[in-house]
Amino acid sequence: MSEWKLIWHQALTSSPKEGKIVGKDKTTVFTVHTPAEATGLRIRFTNRLGQGAYRIGRMAVRVRESFFSVKREGKTEFEIPVGETIWSDALPIRLEAGDDIEIRMFFESNIVDFNVIEEEAHLYLGDHVYGQAETAKESNFSKKTGIFPPVPAIEAVEIQTEEELSAIVAFGDSITAMSRWTKPLSARLEQAYGGKYALLNSGISGNCLLYKVPGMLGSLFGEEGVKRFQQDVLEIPNLKVVIIALGVNDVSYLSKKTAGLINKENFVQEVRKITETLHERGVRVVMQTISPRLGVARRMGKYTREMEALRLELNDWIRSASIFDYVFDAEAAVAEAHPDGLYYKEGLHQGDHLHPNAEGGRVLAEAYDLDQLTGRFSICQIKDPDEKSRIACIVLEALQEWFEVPETREGYIQDSAGWPFFAAFVEGQPVGFLCLKETGKATVELAVMGVLKEYHRYGIGKALVHKARQTAAEQGYEFFQVKTVKMGCYEDYDATNRFYQALGFKEFEVMPTYWDEANPCQIYVMHLKGESENE
């Protein structure tokens, strides 16, 4: 069935001086790419921040050299009322996957709502909706401000399509807003999966997760991430994946005055809240490490050792936390070691040691593992005993690092044939499994679970537990338990403990000699009552 799906989005912020820096009686021109076939197009406008109605003189889109007039309630001239979000009339236009859609809008009034995420956008003086706009005189906005030409008032572009087109949202700061890594990553997604995904940019330059920058820059840099998360992420329809890419600006505002707000404890707390909210909605969470900033002091002012120490501390936590479905190590992709610390690699930044240039953006995009980003795997329950044993054998024989004793592996393989069995598949091949075992009328145990090492941190283990937990609740079990080696004995098992804790398991009891004294048994338990109703 054909539905409206987003292909372009920007998080709107406030233009300085009530829009007067951008000015009025100008034409904004930018291009949107569609990864899917479509039979219609519409555009969403917003006037959240203005003091008066925004006047749109006329507007058009150009596809394959043909112009199509954009109207609102049948009119080529229209207004966007204060405090409102409105849609254009639907354009019955046939689009092919891979089409570039040039959008041209002539606005007659100052517009406060805007952003600067399109490096190739243009801002022309006067009305140049039709004809050869390329020959018109451009505004000096970019020359005066040093930032990209703005796209005012336009919040989103949607197409009417039968394709899946799930939304992946990049929630970040200027490193994201500049689109230098999001656009090449979007191209990779399209090449790999066709019309399955639309990568949407919710970056705002200067934005922080925790801190609201004061003064005029504060309005330009937007509300702190914890406040704009609802509007710029959660309210996006068909949301499947969120990439959290904030923090590099927070650390740069660390001082004696701000240390009570900008610290590891608050950062961890707020990222956990965001992650939990997304997971409750079934959204995959990808967390980026914070890229280097040491060289910034050479060009953009003070950057202290305390700031750098906090950045490194936050990255250590991001890498070790088990709450994320995928950790993308942006620092590792672009950093190089110097005697005094990590710097942005020369040739990958735009000269400020902070923002990627085109090559830096490409390197970041290429470093993404698309399977881990999208979580494109399937989980299903296996009924056939022979198939259960076959999958268990494939996985456990590949995991002898953890399942060292041959008799134990063989025991699990044989027993799995009679247990409730859940398997994970990538491109039809088994990559992991989980078995349940009843230990009482109200209790079921996670008897054994394994995921091939090359598929760790894809979120597969979490998905297997989620499916098993849901099934157990549906079958009337009230408690879900699991055993592992107590925290503090072995590094590998410490990671396992953190994994279970992140999933909601609670410490129940330690049995020091259940296995042997060197491997004290930690029992975790989870209450399942109401679980099936809450999924």
Coordinates of C-alpha atoms in Angstrom, one line a residue, residues 135-464:
T135 CA 22.8 33.1 -13.6
A136 CA 21.1 35.2 -10.9
K137 CA 23.0 37.2 -8.2
E138 CA 23.6 35.3 -5.0
S139 CA 23.1 36.7 -1.5
N140 CA 26.3 37.4 0.5
F141 CA 24.9 35.5 3.5
S142 CA 27.5 32.7 3.3
K143 CA 30.4 35.1 2.8
K144 CA 29.4 37.2 5.8
T145 CA 28.6 34.4 8.2
G146 CA 31.0 31.6 7.0
I147 CA 28.2 29.0 7.0
F148 CA 26.2 27.3 4.3
P149 CA 23.3 29.0 2.5
P150 CA 20.1 28.5 4.6
V151 CA 17.0 26.6 3.9
P152 CA 14.3 28.6 5.7
A153 CA 10.9 27.4 6.9
I154 CA 11.0 24.0 5.2
E155 CA 11.1 21.2 7.7
A156 CA 10.5 18.0 5.7
V157 CA 9.9 16.5 2.2
E158 CA 7.8 13.4 1.8
I159 CA 7.1 11.1 -1.1
Q160 CA 4.1 8.7 -1.6
T161 CA 5.6 5.3 -2.1
E162 CA 5.1 1.6 -1.6
E163 CA 8.7 1.1 -0.5
E164 CA 9.6 0.4 3.2
L165 CA 11.7 3.5 3.5
S166 CA 12.4 3.3 7.3
A167 CA 13.8 6.4 8.9
I168 CA 17.3 6.5 10.2
V169 CA 17.9 9.8 12.1
A170 CA 21.3 11.3 12.7
F171 CA 20.9 13.4 15.9
G172 CA 24.0 15.6 16.2
D173 CA 25.7 18.9 16.1
S174 CA 27.6 20.7 13.2
I175 CA 29.6 17.6 12.4
T176 CA 26.3 16.0 11.5
A177 CA 24.5 19.2 10.2
M178 CA 27.2 19.8 7.6
S179 CA 26.0 16.5 5.9
R180 CA 29.5 15.5 4.9
W181 CA 29.2 12.1 6.5
T182 CA 25.4 11.7 6.3
K183 CA 25.2 12.1 2.5
P184 CA 27.8 9.5 1.6
L185 CA 26.4 7.1 4.2
S186 CA 22.9 7.6 2.7
A187 CA 24.4 6.8 -0.7
R188 CA 25.9 3.5 0.7
L189 CA 22.5 2.6 2.3
E190 CA 20.7 3.2 -1.0
Q191 CA 23.3 1.1 -2.9
A192 CA 23.1 -1.7 -0.4
Y193 CA 19.3 -1.8 0.3
G194 CA 17.5 0.2 -2.3
G195 CA 14.4 1.9 -1.0
K196 CA 14.6 0.4 2.5
Y197 CA 16.0 3.4 4.4
A198 CA 16.0 7.2 4.4
L199 CA 18.8 8.8 6.4
L200 CA 17.5 12.0 7.9
N201 CA 19.6 14.8 9.3
S202 CA 18.6 16.2 12.7
G203 CA 21.9 18.0 13.3
I204 CA 22.2 21.6 14.5
S205 CA 25.5 23.5 14.4
G206 CA 26.8 24.3 17.8
N207 CA 24.3 22.1 19.6
C208 CA 25.0 20.4 22.9
L209 CA 23.4 17.4 24.6
L210 CA 23.3 19.0 28.1
Y211 CA 24.2 22.7 27.8
K212 CA 22.2 25.6 26.5
V213 CA 24.6 28.2 25.0
P214 CA 23.7 31.7 26.2
G215 CA 23.2 34.8 24.1
M216 CA 22.6 35.2 20.4
L217 CA 24.6 32.1 19.6
G218 CA 22.3 30.2 21.9
S219 CA 19.3 30.7 19.7
L220 CA 21.3 29.8 16.6
F221 CA 22.7 26.6 18.3
G222 CA 19.2 25.4 19.3
E223 CA 17.8 23.9 22.5
E224 CA 20.0 21.4 24.2
G225 CA 19.6 17.9 22.8
V226 CA 17.8 16.6 25.9
K227 CA 15.0 19.1 25.2
R228 CA 14.8 18.9 21.4
F229 CA 15.0 15.1 21.3
Q230 CA 11.2 14.8 21.4
Q231 CA 10.6 17.1 18.4
D232 CA 13.6 16.3 16.3
V233 CA 13.8 12.6 16.8
L234 CA 10.8 10.9 18.5
E235 CA 8.1 12.7 16.4
I236 CA 9.7 11.5 13.1
P237 CA 7.4 8.8 11.7
N238 CA 8.5 5.2 10.8
L239 CA 11.5 5.6 13.0
K240 CA 13.8 2.5 13.0
V241 CA 17.3 3.7 13.9
V242 CA 18.8 6.7 15.7
I243 CA 22.4 7.7 15.6
I244 CA 23.4 9.8 18.6
A245 CA 26.3 12.0 17.7
L246 CA 26.4 14.7 20.4
G247 CA 28.9 15.7 23.0
V248 CA 31.8 17.4 21.2
N249 CA 30.4 20.8 22.0
D250 CA 29.4 19.9 25.6
V251 CA 33.1 19.2 26.5
S252 CA 34.2 22.5 25.0
Y253 CA 32.0 24.4 27.5
L254 CA 33.4 22.7 30.6
S255 CA 34.5 25.2 33.2
K256 CA 34.3 25.7 37.0
K257 CA 30.9 27.3 36.4
T258 CA 29.5 24.5 34.2
A259 CA 31.1 21.5 35.8
G260 CA 27.9 20.8 37.9
L261 CA 26.1 20.3 34.6
I262 CA 28.7 19.2 32.1
N263 CA 30.1 16.0 33.6
K264 CA 30.2 12.3 32.9
E265 CA 27.4 11.4 35.4
N266 CA 24.9 13.7 33.7
F267 CA 26.0 12.7 30.2
V268 CA 25.6 9.0 31.0
Q269 CA 22.3 9.6 32.7
E270 CA 20.7 11.5 29.8
V271 CA 22.1 9.2 27.1
R272 CA 20.6 6.3 29.1
K273 CA 17.2 8.0 29.2
I274 CA 17.2 8.6 25.5
T275 CA 18.3 5.1 24.8
E276 CA 15.7 3.6 27.0
T277 CA 13.0 5.7 25.5
L278 CA 14.0 4.6 22.0
H279 CA 14.3 0.9 23.0
E280 CA 10.8 1.1 24.5
R281 CA 9.5 2.0 21.0
G282 CA 11.5 -0.7 19.3
V283 CA 14.0 1.8 17.8
R284 CA 17.6 0.7 17.3
V285 CA 20.2 3.0 19.0
V286 CA 23.6 3.7 17.5
M287 CA 26.1 5.7 19.6
Q288 CA 29.0 7.5 18.1
T289 CA 32.2 8.2 20.1
I290 CA 33.2 11.9 20.3
S291 CA 35.8 12.8 17.6
P292 CA 39.1 14.7 18.5
R293 CA 39.2 18.3 19.3
L294 CA 42.7 18.9 20.6
G295 CA 43.8 20.9 17.5
V296 CA 40.9 23.3 17.8
A297 CA 42.8 25.6 20.1
R298 CA 45.1 26.5 17.2
R299 CA 42.2 28.1 15.3
M300 CA 39.1 28.4 17.4
G301 CA 40.3 29.4 20.9
K302 CA 40.8 27.7 24.2
Y303 CA 40.5 23.9 24.7
T304 CA 41.8 22.8 28.0
R305 CA 43.2 19.5 29.2
E306 CA 40.2 19.1 31.5
M307 CA 38.0 19.3 28.5
E308 CA 40.0 16.6 26.7
A309 CA 40.0 14.4 29.8
L310 CA 36.2 14.5 29.9
R311 CA 36.0 13.7 26.1
L312 CA 38.2 10.6 26.6
E313 CA 36.3 9.6 29.7
L314 CA 33.0 9.8 27.8
N315 CA 34.4 7.8 25.0
D316 CA 35.6 5.1 27.4
W317 CA 32.1 4.8 28.7
I318 CA 30.5 4.7 25.3
R319 CA 32.8 1.9 24.1
S320 CA 32.2 -0.2 27.3
A321 CA 28.4 0.4 27.7
S322 CA 26.2 -2.5 26.7
I323 CA 23.0 -0.5 26.3
F324 CA 23.6 0.4 22.6
D325 CA 22.8 -1.7 19.6
Y326 CA 25.9 -0.6 17.8
V327 CA 28.8 1.7 18.9
F328 CA 30.4 3.5 15.9
D329 CA 33.9 4.6 16.8
A330 CA 34.1 8.0 15.0
E331 CA 37.3 8.9 17.0
A332 CA 39.1 5.7 15.7
A333 CA 38.1 6.5 12.1
V334 CA 39.6 10.0 12.0
A335 CA 42.1 10.3 14.8
E336 CA 45.9 10.1 14.8
A337 CA 48.2 9.9 17.8
H338 CA 50.6 12.7 18.6
P339 CA 52.9 12.9 21.7
D340 CA 50.4 15.1 23.5
G341 CA 47.2 13.2 22.5
L342 CA 44.8 12.5 19.7
Y343 CA 44.3 14.9 16.9
Y344 CA 42.1 14.9 13.8
K345 CA 44.1 13.4 10.9
E346 CA 45.5 16.0 8.5
G347 CA 43.7 15.8 5.2
L348 CA 40.4 14.8 6.9
H349 CA 39.3 18.1 8.5
Q350 CA 38.4 21.4 6.9
G351 CA 41.3 23.2 8.5
D352 CA 39.8 23.7 12.0
H353 CA 40.7 20.3 13.4
L354 CA 37.1 19.6 14.3
H355 CA 34.8 19.3 11.2
P356 CA 35.4 16.7 8.5
N357 CA 36.0 17.9 5.0
A358 CA 34.6 15.9 2.1
E359 CA 37.3 13.3 2.4
G360 CA 36.8 13.1 6.2
G361 CA 33.1 12.7 5.7
R362 CA 33.7 9.9 3.2
V363 CA 36.0 8.1 5.6
L364 CA 33.4 8.3 8.4
A365 CA 30.7 7.0 6.1
E366 CA 32.8 4.1 4.8
A367 CA 33.8 3.1 8.3
Y368 CA 30.1 2.3 9.2
D369 CA 29.1 -1.4 9.2
L370 CA 25.8 -1.2 7.4
D371 CA 24.5 -4.5 8.9
Q372 CA 25.3 -3.3 12.4
L373 CA 23.8 0.1 11.6
T374 CA 20.5 -1.3 10.3
G375 CA 20.3 -4.5 12.4
R376 CA 19.2 -6.4 9.3
F377 CA 18.8 -9.8 10.9
S378 CA 15.8 -11.9 11.6
I379 CA 14.8 -13.8 14.8
C380 CA 12.5 -16.8 14.7
Q381 CA 11.5 -19.7 16.9
I382 CA 12.6 -23.1 15.6
K383 CA 10.4 -26.2 16.1
D384 CA 12.3 -29.0 14.3
P385 CA 14.6 -30.9 16.7
D386 CA 17.2 -31.7 14.0
E387 CA 17.3 -28.0 12.9
K388 CA 17.8 -26.9 16.5
S389 CA 20.7 -29.3 17.0
R390 CA 22.2 -28.3 13.7
I391 CA 22.1 -24.5 14.5
A392 CA 23.4 -25.1 18.0
C393 CA 26.3 -27.1 16.7
I394 CA 27.3 -24.5 14.1
V395 CA 27.3 -21.7 16.7
L396 CA 28.8 -23.5 19.7
E397 CA 31.6 -25.2 17.7
A398 CA 32.6 -21.7 16.5
L399 CA 32.6 -20.4 20.1
Q400 CA 35.1 -22.8 21.8
E401 CA 36.8 -19.8 23.3
W402 CA 33.8 -19.6 25.7
F403 CA 32.4 -23.2 25.5
E404 CA 35.8 -24.9 26.0
V405 CA 34.7 -28.3 27.3
P406 CA 33.7 -30.7 24.5
E407 CA 31.3 -32.6 26.7
T408 CA 29.5 -29.4 27.7
R409 CA 29.1 -28.3 24.1
E410 CA 27.8 -31.7 23.1
G411 CA 25.4 -31.7 26.0
Y412 CA 24.0 -28.3 25.0
I413 CA 23.6 -29.5 21.4
Q414 CA 21.7 -32.6 22.4
D415 CA 19.5 -30.8 25.0
S416 CA 18.7 -28.0 22.7
A417 CA 16.6 -30.3 20.5
G418 CA 14.0 -30.5 23.3
W419 CA 14.1 -26.9 24.5
P420 CA 12.2 -23.8 23.2
F421 CA 14.7 -22.6 20.7
F422 CA 15.2 -19.1 19.1
A423 CA 17.6 -18.5 16.2
A424 CA 19.0 -15.4 14.6
F425 CA 19.7 -15.3 10.8
V426 CA 21.6 -13.0 8.5
E427 CA 20.9 -13.5 4.8
G428 CA 19.4 -16.9 5.7
Q429 CA 22.4 -18.2 7.6
P430 CA 22.2 -18.9 11.4
V431 CA 24.5 -16.6 13.4
G432 CA 23.1 -17.1 16.9
F433 CA 20.6 -18.9 19.1
L434 CA 19.0 -19.0 22.5
C435 CA 17.4 -21.9 24.4
L436 CA 14.9 -21.7 27.3
K437 CA 14.4 -24.3 30.0
E438 CA 11.6 -24.6 32.5
T439 CA 12.9 -24.6 36.1
G440 CA 9.5 -24.3 37.8
K441 CA 5.8 -23.8 37.0
A442 CA 6.3 -20.0 37.0
T443 CA 10.0 -19.8 36.0
V444 CA 11.9 -20.2 32.8
E445 CA 15.7 -20.1 32.5
L446 CA 17.9 -18.9 29.7
A447 CA 19.7 -22.2 29.4
V448 CA 22.3 -21.4 26.7
M449 CA 22.9 -18.6 24.3
G450 CA 25.6 -17.9 21.7
V451 CA 26.2 -15.5 18.9
L452 CA 29.0 -15.8 16.4
K453 CA 31.9 -13.5 17.4
E454 CA 31.8 -11.6 14.1
Y455 CA 28.2 -10.6 14.8
H456 CA 28.8 -9.3 18.4
R457 CA 27.4 -5.8 19.0
Y458 CA 24.8 -6.1 16.3
G459 CA 22.1 -6.2 18.9
I460 CA 21.4 -9.8 18.0
G461 CA 21.8 -11.1 21.6
K462 CA 19.5 -8.4 22.8
A463 CA 16.9 -9.3 20.1
L464 CA 17.1 -13.0 21.0

